[in-house]
Coordinates of C-alpha atoms (C1' of nucleotides) in Angstrom, one line a residue:
Chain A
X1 CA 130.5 99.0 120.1
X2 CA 127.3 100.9 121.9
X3 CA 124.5 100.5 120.7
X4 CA 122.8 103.6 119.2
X5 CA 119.5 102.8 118.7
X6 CA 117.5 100.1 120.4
X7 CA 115.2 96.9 118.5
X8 CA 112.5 99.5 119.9
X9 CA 113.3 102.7 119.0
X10 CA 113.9 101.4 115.6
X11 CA 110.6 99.6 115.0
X12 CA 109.2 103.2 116.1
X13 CA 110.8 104.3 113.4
X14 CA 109.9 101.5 111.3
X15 CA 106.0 102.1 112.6
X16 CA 106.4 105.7 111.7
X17 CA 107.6 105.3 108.3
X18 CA 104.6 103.2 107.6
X19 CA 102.0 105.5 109.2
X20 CA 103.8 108.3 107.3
X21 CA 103.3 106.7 103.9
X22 CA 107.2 107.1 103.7
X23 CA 106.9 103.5 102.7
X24 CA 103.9 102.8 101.2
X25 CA 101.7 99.7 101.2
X26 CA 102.3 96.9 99.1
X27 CA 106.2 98.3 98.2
X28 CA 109.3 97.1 99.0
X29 CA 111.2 98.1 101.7
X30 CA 115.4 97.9 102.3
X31 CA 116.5 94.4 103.6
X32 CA 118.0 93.6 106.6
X33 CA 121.6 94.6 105.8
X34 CA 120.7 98.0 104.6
X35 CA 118.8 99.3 107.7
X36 CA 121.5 98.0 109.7
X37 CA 123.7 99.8 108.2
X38 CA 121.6 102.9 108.2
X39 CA 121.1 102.5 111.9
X40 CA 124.3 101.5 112.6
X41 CA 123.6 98.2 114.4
X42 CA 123.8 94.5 113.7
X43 CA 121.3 92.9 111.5
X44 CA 119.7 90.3 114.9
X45 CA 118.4 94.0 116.3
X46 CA 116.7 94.9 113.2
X47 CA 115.4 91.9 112.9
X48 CA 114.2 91.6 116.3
X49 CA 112.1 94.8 115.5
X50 CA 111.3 93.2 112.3
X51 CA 109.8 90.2 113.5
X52 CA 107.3 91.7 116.2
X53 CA 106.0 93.8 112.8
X54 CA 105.4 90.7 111.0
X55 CA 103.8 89.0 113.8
X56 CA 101.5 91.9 114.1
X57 CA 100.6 91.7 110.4
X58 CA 102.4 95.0 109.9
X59 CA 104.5 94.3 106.6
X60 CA 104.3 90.9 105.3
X61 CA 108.0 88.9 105.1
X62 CA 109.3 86.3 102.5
X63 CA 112.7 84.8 101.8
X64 CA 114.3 86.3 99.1
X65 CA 111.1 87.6 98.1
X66 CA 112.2 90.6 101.0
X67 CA 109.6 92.6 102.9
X68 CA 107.0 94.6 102.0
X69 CA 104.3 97.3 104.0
X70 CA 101.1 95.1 104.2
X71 CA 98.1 96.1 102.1
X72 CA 95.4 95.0 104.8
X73 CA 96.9 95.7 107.4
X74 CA 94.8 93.7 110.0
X75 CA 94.4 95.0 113.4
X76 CA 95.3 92.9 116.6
X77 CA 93.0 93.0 119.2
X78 CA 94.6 90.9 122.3
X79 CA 91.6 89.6 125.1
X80 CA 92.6 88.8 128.3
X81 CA 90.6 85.6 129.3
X82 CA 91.5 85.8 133.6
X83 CA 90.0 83.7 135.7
X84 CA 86.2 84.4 136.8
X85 CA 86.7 85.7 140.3
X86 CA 89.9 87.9 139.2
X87 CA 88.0 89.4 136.5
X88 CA 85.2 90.1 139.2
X89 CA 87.8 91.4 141.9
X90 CA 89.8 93.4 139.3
X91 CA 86.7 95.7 138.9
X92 CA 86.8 96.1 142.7
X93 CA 84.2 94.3 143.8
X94 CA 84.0 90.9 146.2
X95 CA 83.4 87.8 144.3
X96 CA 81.6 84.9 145.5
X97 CA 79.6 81.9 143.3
X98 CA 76.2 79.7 144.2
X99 CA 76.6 75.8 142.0
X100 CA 73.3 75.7 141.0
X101 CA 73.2 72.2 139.4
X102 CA 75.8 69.4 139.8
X103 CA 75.4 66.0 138.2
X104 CA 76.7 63.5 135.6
X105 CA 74.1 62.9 133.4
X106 CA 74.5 62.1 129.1
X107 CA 75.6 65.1 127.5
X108 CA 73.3 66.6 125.1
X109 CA 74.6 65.9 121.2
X110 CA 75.3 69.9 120.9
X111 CA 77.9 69.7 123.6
X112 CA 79.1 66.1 122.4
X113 CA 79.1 67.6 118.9
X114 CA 81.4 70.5 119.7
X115 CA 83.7 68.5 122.1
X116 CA 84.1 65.7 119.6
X117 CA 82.9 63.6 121.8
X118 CA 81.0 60.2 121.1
X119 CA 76.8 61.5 121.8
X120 CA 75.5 60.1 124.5
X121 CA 79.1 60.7 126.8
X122 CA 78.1 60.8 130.5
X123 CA 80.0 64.2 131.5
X124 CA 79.6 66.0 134.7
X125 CA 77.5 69.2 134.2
X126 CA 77.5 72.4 136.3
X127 CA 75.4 75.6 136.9
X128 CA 77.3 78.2 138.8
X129 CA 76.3 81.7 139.2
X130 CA 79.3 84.3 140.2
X131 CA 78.2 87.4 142.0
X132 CA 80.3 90.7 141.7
X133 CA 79.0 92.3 145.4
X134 CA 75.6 91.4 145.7
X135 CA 74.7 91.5 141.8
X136 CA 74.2 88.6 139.9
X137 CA 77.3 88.7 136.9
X138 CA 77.7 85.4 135.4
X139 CA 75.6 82.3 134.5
X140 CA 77.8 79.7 133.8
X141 CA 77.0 76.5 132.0
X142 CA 79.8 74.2 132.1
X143 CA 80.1 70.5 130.9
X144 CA 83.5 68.5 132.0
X145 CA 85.0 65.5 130.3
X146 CA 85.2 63.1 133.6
X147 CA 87.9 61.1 131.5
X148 CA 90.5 63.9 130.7
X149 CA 90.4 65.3 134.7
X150 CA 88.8 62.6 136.6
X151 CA 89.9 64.3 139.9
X152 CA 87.5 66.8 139.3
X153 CA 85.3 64.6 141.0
X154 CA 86.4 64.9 144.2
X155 CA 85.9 68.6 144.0
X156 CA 83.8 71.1 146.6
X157 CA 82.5 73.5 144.4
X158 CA 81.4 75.4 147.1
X159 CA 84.9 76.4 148.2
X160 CA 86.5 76.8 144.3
X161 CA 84.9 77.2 141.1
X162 CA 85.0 74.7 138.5
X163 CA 86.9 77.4 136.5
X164 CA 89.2 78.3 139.1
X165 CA 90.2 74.5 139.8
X166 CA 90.3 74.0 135.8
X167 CA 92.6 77.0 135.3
X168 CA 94.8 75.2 138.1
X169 CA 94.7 71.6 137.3
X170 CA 94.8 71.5 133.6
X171 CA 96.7 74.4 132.6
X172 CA 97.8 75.4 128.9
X173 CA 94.6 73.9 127.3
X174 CA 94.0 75.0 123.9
X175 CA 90.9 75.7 122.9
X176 CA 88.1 78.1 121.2
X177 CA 86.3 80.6 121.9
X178 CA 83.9 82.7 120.6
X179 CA 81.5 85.5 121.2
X180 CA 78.3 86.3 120.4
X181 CA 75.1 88.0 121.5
X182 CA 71.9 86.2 123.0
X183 CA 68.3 86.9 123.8
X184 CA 67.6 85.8 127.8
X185 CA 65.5 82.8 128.2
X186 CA 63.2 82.2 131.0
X187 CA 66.0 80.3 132.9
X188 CA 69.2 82.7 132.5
X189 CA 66.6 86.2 133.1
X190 CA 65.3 84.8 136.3
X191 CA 68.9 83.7 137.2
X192 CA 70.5 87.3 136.4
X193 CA 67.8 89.1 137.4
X194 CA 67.4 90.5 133.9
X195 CA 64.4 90.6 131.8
X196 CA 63.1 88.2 129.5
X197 CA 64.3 89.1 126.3
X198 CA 66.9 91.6 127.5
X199 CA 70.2 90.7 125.4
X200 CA 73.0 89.1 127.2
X201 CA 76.6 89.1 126.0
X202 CA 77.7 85.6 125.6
X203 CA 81.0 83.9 125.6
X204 CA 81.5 80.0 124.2
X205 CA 84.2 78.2 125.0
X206 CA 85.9 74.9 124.5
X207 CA 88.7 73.3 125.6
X208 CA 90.9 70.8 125.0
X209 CA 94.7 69.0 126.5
X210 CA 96.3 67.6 123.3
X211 CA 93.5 66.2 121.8
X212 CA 91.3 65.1 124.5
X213 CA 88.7 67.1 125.0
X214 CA 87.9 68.5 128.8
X215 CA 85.2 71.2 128.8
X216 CA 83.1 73.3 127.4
X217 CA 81.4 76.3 129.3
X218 CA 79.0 78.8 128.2
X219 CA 79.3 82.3 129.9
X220 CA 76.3 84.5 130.1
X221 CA 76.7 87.8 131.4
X222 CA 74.4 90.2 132.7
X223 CA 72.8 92.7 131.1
X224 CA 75.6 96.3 130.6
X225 CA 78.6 93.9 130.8
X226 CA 81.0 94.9 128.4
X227 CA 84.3 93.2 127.6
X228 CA 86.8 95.7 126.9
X229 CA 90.3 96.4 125.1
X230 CA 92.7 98.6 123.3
X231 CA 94.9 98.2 120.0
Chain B
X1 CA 128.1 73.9 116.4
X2 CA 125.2 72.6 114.8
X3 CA 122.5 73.2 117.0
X4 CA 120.4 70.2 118.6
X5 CA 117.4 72.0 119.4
X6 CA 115.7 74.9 118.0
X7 CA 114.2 77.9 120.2
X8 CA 110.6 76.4 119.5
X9 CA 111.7 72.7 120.3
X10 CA 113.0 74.5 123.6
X11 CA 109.9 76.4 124.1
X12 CA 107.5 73.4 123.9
X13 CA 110.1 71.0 125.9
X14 CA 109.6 73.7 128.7
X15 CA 105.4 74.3 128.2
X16 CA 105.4 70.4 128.2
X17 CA 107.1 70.9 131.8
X18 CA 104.7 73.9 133.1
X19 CA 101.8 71.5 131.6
X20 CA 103.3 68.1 133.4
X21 CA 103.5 70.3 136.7
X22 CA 107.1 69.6 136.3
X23 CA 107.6 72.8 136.7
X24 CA 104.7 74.2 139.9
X25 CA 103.1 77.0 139.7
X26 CA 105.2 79.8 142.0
X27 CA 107.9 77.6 141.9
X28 CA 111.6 79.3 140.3
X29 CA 113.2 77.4 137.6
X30 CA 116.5 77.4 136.0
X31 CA 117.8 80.4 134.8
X32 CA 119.1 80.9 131.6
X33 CA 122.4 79.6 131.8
X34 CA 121.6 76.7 133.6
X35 CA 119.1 76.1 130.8
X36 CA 121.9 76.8 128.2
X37 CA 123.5 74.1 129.3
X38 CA 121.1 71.6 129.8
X39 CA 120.2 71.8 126.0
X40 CA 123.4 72.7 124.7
X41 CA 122.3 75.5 123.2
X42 CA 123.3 79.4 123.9
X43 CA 121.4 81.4 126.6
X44 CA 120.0 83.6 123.1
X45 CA 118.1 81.1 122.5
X46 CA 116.8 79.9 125.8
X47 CA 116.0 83.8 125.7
X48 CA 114.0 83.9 122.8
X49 CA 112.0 80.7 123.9
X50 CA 111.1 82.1 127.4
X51 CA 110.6 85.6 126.2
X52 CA 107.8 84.7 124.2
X53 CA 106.1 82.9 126.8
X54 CA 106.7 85.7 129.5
X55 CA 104.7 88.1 127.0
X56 CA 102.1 85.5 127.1
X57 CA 101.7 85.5 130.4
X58 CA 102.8 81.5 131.3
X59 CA 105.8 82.4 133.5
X60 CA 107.1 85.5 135.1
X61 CA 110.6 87.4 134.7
X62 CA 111.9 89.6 137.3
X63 CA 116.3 90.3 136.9
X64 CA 117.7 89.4 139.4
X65 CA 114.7 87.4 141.0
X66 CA 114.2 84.8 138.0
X67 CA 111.6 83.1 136.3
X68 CA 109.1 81.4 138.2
X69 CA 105.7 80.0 136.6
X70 CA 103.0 82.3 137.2
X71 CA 100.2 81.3 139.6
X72 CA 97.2 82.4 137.6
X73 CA 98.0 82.3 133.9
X74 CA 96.2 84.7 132.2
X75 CA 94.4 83.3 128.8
X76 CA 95.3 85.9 126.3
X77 CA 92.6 85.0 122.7
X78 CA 93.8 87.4 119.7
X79 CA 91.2 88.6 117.7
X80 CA 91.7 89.6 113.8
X81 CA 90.3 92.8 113.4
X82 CA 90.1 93.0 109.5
X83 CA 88.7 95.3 107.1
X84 CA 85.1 94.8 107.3
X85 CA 85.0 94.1 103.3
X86 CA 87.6 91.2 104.4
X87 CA 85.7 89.7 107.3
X88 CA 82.6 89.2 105.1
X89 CA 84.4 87.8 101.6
X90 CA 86.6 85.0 103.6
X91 CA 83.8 83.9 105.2
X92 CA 83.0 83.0 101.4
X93 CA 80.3 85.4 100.5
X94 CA 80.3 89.2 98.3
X95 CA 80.6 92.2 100.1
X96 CA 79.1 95.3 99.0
X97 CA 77.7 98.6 101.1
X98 CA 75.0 101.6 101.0
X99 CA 75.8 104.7 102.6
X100 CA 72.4 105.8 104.7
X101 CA 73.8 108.7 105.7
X102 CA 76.1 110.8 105.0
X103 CA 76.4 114.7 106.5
X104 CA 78.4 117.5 108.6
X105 CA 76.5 118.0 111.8
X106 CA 77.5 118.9 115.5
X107 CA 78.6 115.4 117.2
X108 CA 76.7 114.8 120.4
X109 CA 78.2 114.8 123.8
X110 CA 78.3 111.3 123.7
X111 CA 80.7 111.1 120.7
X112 CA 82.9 113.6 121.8
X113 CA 83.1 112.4 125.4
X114 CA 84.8 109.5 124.2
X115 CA 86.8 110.8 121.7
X116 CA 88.3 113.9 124.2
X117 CA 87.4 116.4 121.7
X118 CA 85.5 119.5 122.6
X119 CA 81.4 119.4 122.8
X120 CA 79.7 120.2 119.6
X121 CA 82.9 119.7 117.7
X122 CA 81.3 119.4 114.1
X123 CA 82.5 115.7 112.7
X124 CA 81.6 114.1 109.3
X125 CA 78.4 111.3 110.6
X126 CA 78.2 108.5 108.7
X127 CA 75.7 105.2 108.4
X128 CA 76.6 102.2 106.3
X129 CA 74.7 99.3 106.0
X130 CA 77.5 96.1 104.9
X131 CA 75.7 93.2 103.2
X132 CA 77.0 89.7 102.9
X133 CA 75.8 88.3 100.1
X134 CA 72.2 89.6 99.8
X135 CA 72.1 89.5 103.7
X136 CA 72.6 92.6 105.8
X137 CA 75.6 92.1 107.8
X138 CA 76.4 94.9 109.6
X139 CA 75.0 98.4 110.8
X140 CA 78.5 100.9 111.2
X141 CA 77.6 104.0 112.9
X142 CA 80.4 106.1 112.0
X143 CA 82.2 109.9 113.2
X144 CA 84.6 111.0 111.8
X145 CA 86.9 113.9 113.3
X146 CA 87.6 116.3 109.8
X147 CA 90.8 118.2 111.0
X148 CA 92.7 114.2 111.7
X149 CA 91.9 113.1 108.3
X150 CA 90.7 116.0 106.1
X151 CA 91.4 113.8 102.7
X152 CA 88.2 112.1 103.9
X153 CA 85.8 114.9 102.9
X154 CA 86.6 114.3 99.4
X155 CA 86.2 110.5 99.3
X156 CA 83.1 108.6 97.6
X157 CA 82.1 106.3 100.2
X158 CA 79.7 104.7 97.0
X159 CA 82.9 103.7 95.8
X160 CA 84.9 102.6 99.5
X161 CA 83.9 102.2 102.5
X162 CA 85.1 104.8 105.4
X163 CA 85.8 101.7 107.1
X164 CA 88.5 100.3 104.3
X165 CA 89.4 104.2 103.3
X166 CA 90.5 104.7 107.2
X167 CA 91.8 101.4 107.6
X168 CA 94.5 102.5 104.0
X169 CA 94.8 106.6 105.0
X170 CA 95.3 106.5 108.5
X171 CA 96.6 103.1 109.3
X172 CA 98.5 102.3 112.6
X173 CA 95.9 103.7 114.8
X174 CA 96.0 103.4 118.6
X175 CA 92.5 102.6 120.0
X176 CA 90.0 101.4 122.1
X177 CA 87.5 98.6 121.5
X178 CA 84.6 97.0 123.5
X179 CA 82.4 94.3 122.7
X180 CA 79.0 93.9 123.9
X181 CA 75.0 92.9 123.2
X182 CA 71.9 95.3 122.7
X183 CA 68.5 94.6 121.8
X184 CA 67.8 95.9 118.5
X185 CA 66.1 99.9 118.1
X186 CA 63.1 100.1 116.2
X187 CA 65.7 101.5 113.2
X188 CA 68.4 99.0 114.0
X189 CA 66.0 96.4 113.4
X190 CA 64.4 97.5 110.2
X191 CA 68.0 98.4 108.8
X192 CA 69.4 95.0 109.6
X193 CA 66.1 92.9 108.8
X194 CA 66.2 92.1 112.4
X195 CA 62.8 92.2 115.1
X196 CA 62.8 95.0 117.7
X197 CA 64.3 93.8 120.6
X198 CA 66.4 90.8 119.2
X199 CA 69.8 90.8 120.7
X200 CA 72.4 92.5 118.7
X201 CA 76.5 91.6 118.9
X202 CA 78.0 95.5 119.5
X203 CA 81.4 96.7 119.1
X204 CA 82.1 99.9 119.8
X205 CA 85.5 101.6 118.5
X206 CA 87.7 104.3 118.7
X207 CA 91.1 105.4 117.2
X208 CA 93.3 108.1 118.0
X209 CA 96.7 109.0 115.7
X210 CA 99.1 109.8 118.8
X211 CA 96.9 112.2 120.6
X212 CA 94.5 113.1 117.6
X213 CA 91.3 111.6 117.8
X214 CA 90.3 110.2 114.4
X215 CA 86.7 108.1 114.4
X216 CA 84.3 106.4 116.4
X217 CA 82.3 103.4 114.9
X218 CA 79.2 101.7 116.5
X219 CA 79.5 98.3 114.3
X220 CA 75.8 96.4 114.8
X221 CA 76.0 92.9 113.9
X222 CA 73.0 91.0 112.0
X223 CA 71.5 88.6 114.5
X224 CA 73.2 85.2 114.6
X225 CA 76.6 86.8 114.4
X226 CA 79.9 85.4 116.2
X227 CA 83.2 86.4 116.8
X228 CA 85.2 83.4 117.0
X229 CA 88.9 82.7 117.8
X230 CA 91.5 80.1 119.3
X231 CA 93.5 79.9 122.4
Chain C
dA1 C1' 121.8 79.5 91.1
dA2 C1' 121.4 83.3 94.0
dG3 C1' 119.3 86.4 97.3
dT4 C1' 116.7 87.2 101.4
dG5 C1' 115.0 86.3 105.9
dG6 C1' 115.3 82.8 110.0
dT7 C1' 118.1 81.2 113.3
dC8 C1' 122.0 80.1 116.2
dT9 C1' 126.6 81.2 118.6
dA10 C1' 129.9 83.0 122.0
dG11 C1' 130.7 86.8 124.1
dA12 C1' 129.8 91.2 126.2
dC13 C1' 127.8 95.0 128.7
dC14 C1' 123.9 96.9 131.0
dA15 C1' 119.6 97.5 134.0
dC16 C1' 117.2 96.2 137.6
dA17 C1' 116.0 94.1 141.9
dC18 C1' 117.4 92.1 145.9
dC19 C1' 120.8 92.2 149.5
Chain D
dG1 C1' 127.5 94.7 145.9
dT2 C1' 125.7 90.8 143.4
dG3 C1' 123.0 87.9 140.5
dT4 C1' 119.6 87.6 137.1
dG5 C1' 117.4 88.7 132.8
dG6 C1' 117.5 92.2 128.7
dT7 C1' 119.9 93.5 124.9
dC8 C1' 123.4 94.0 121.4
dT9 C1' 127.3 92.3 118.3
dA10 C1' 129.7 90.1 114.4
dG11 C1' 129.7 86.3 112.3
dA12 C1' 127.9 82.0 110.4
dC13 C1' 125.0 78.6 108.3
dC14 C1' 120.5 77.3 106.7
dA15 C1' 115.7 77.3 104.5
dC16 C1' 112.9 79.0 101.4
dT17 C1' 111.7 81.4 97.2
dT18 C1' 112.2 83.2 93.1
dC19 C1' 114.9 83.2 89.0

DNA sequence: AAGTGGTCTAGACCACACC
DNA sequence: GTGTGGTCTAGACCACTTC
């Protein structure tokens, strides 16, 4: 039999239904064998427009319990992490990067401390600034777990970032991330030509292969970057 | 046929093979049937295992072409936008608000420029202070287009917060969001209990129902604050 | 015990991209 | 034209939850 309404075009109507108050939040709606027979197609299609809902935090879904409209419905907001120099060419400018620092010293107990790491860990710490055109964009304050990618010692830095050849060579890290908002120091205004003081989004972010950790960088951008999105 | 392996089984067997550089970067794998038969399972659920990571960016889909692992993965971080009210109790503190402002007034180009509506388009203004615990939390700068929503003119935001009465009236929003840092006004800092100057964490929303725009919100965040999330 | 969603199957047709 | 992924079907069994 043909199909006469797609997974999508019924979690439209699904979507518009809720929006519409038509079902309201917190009540029951039909099961899965009702709305297929209302829209005339098997029950995998309306639960494959179903399931995208749920994962979305649209309607909440329970065995036997059935599913119902979501009372908070939370909002998704998905961040696209690229890599450095894409992010930099994707706003159509040149990218290039300066390593300020490169050595393999103790890590302080703050970086230790979030990696899980024993205090004291000799890791291999890096400065790198990354220029969109001429202007300075990014200071980035990286520390590397020498035991989880131990090739990363044999790295140029001036030919690929530490970020790029991370991204590259240990792929599918998990990790955390999160995002704040920082005052400039002495060190990261005179870096990023900013002013003293002048606030500076800032990104922190760990990562890890399994459980080992591998890195953890801070990102400070200059001053009237914005990190954007849509729902 | 019992099945031997489940889609998620499948889809960590093959991220354990991206991750292993079994599988390289640019390089085509399988297709579907192939991959069927290798783990004995139908192609719906080899589907269902690569879909998901096609929509996260790991590998690329073309019919006809194949599936090949893409050469930059993108790193996509979900952020939980909840109700504001929400945010503040998990993180295990009361919530409560004070409406600073409340009035019917010509929005300024500003406003309206982002929201596509016509230049002094008269929009209900809003400021809400958000306290966690005894602590300001959160400075919400709000507009609010009347002819979207016109319930809202009768609401008592003593008694709910635009935020949580949007979030419930006008759910399902499309939008735009953008995150970024400020130094603190003279009367963001004495709102929040913050110094003049001190870098603030800034999003910056706004929400459309299909075409009609809804609400902007300026959402100032006490100093200190972080967004955080996983990978 | 019984009802609901979660998953899997074997097959089919279609859409798109490459030829 | 041809090959690949995208989707849908009709049916089945299972897992979880509530009763």
């Amino acid at each position: 039999m043909k199909p006469n309404h797609s997974w999508q075009s019924i979690q439209a109507e699904i979507i518009r239904r809720i929006s519409e108050r038509i079902w309201v939040p917190g009540e029951l709606v039909p099961k899965e064998t009702d709305l297929a027979k209302e829209f005339a197609v098997s029950r995998g299609t309306i639960n494959r427009a179903m399931r995208e809902l749920a994962n979305a935090g649209l309607i909440d879904r329970k065995r036997k319990a059935g599913t119902r409209v979501a009372l908070n419905p939370v909002r998704k907001a998905t961040l696209d992490i690229p890599v450095i120099r894409l992010d930099v060419e994707n706003r159509g400018v040149s990218h290039k990067h300066m390593v300020l620092m490169q050595k393999i010293v103790p890590a302080p107990a703050l970086i230790t401390g979030k990696l899980g790491l024993a205090t004291g860990t000799r890791m291999l710490h890096l400065r790198t600034l990354h220029f969109a055109g001429n202007q300075p964009f990014l200071y980035e304050k990286r520390w590397v777990n020498q035991t989880a990618v131990p090739d990363i010692l044999d790295v140029d830095f001036s030919q690929i970032s530490a970020n790029e050849w991370l991204v590259q060579n240990a792929p599918l890290t998990t990790g955390d991330i999160s995002f704040s908002a920082t005052n400039a120091s002495k060190d990261e205004a005179e870096t990023l030509g900013a002013k003293i003081g002048e606030a500076l989004f800032l990104i922190d972010r760990s990562t890890w292969i399994g459980t080992m950790a591998v890195t953890n960088a801070r990102l400070a951008y200059a001053p009237g970057f914005q990190m954007h999105t849509s729902l």
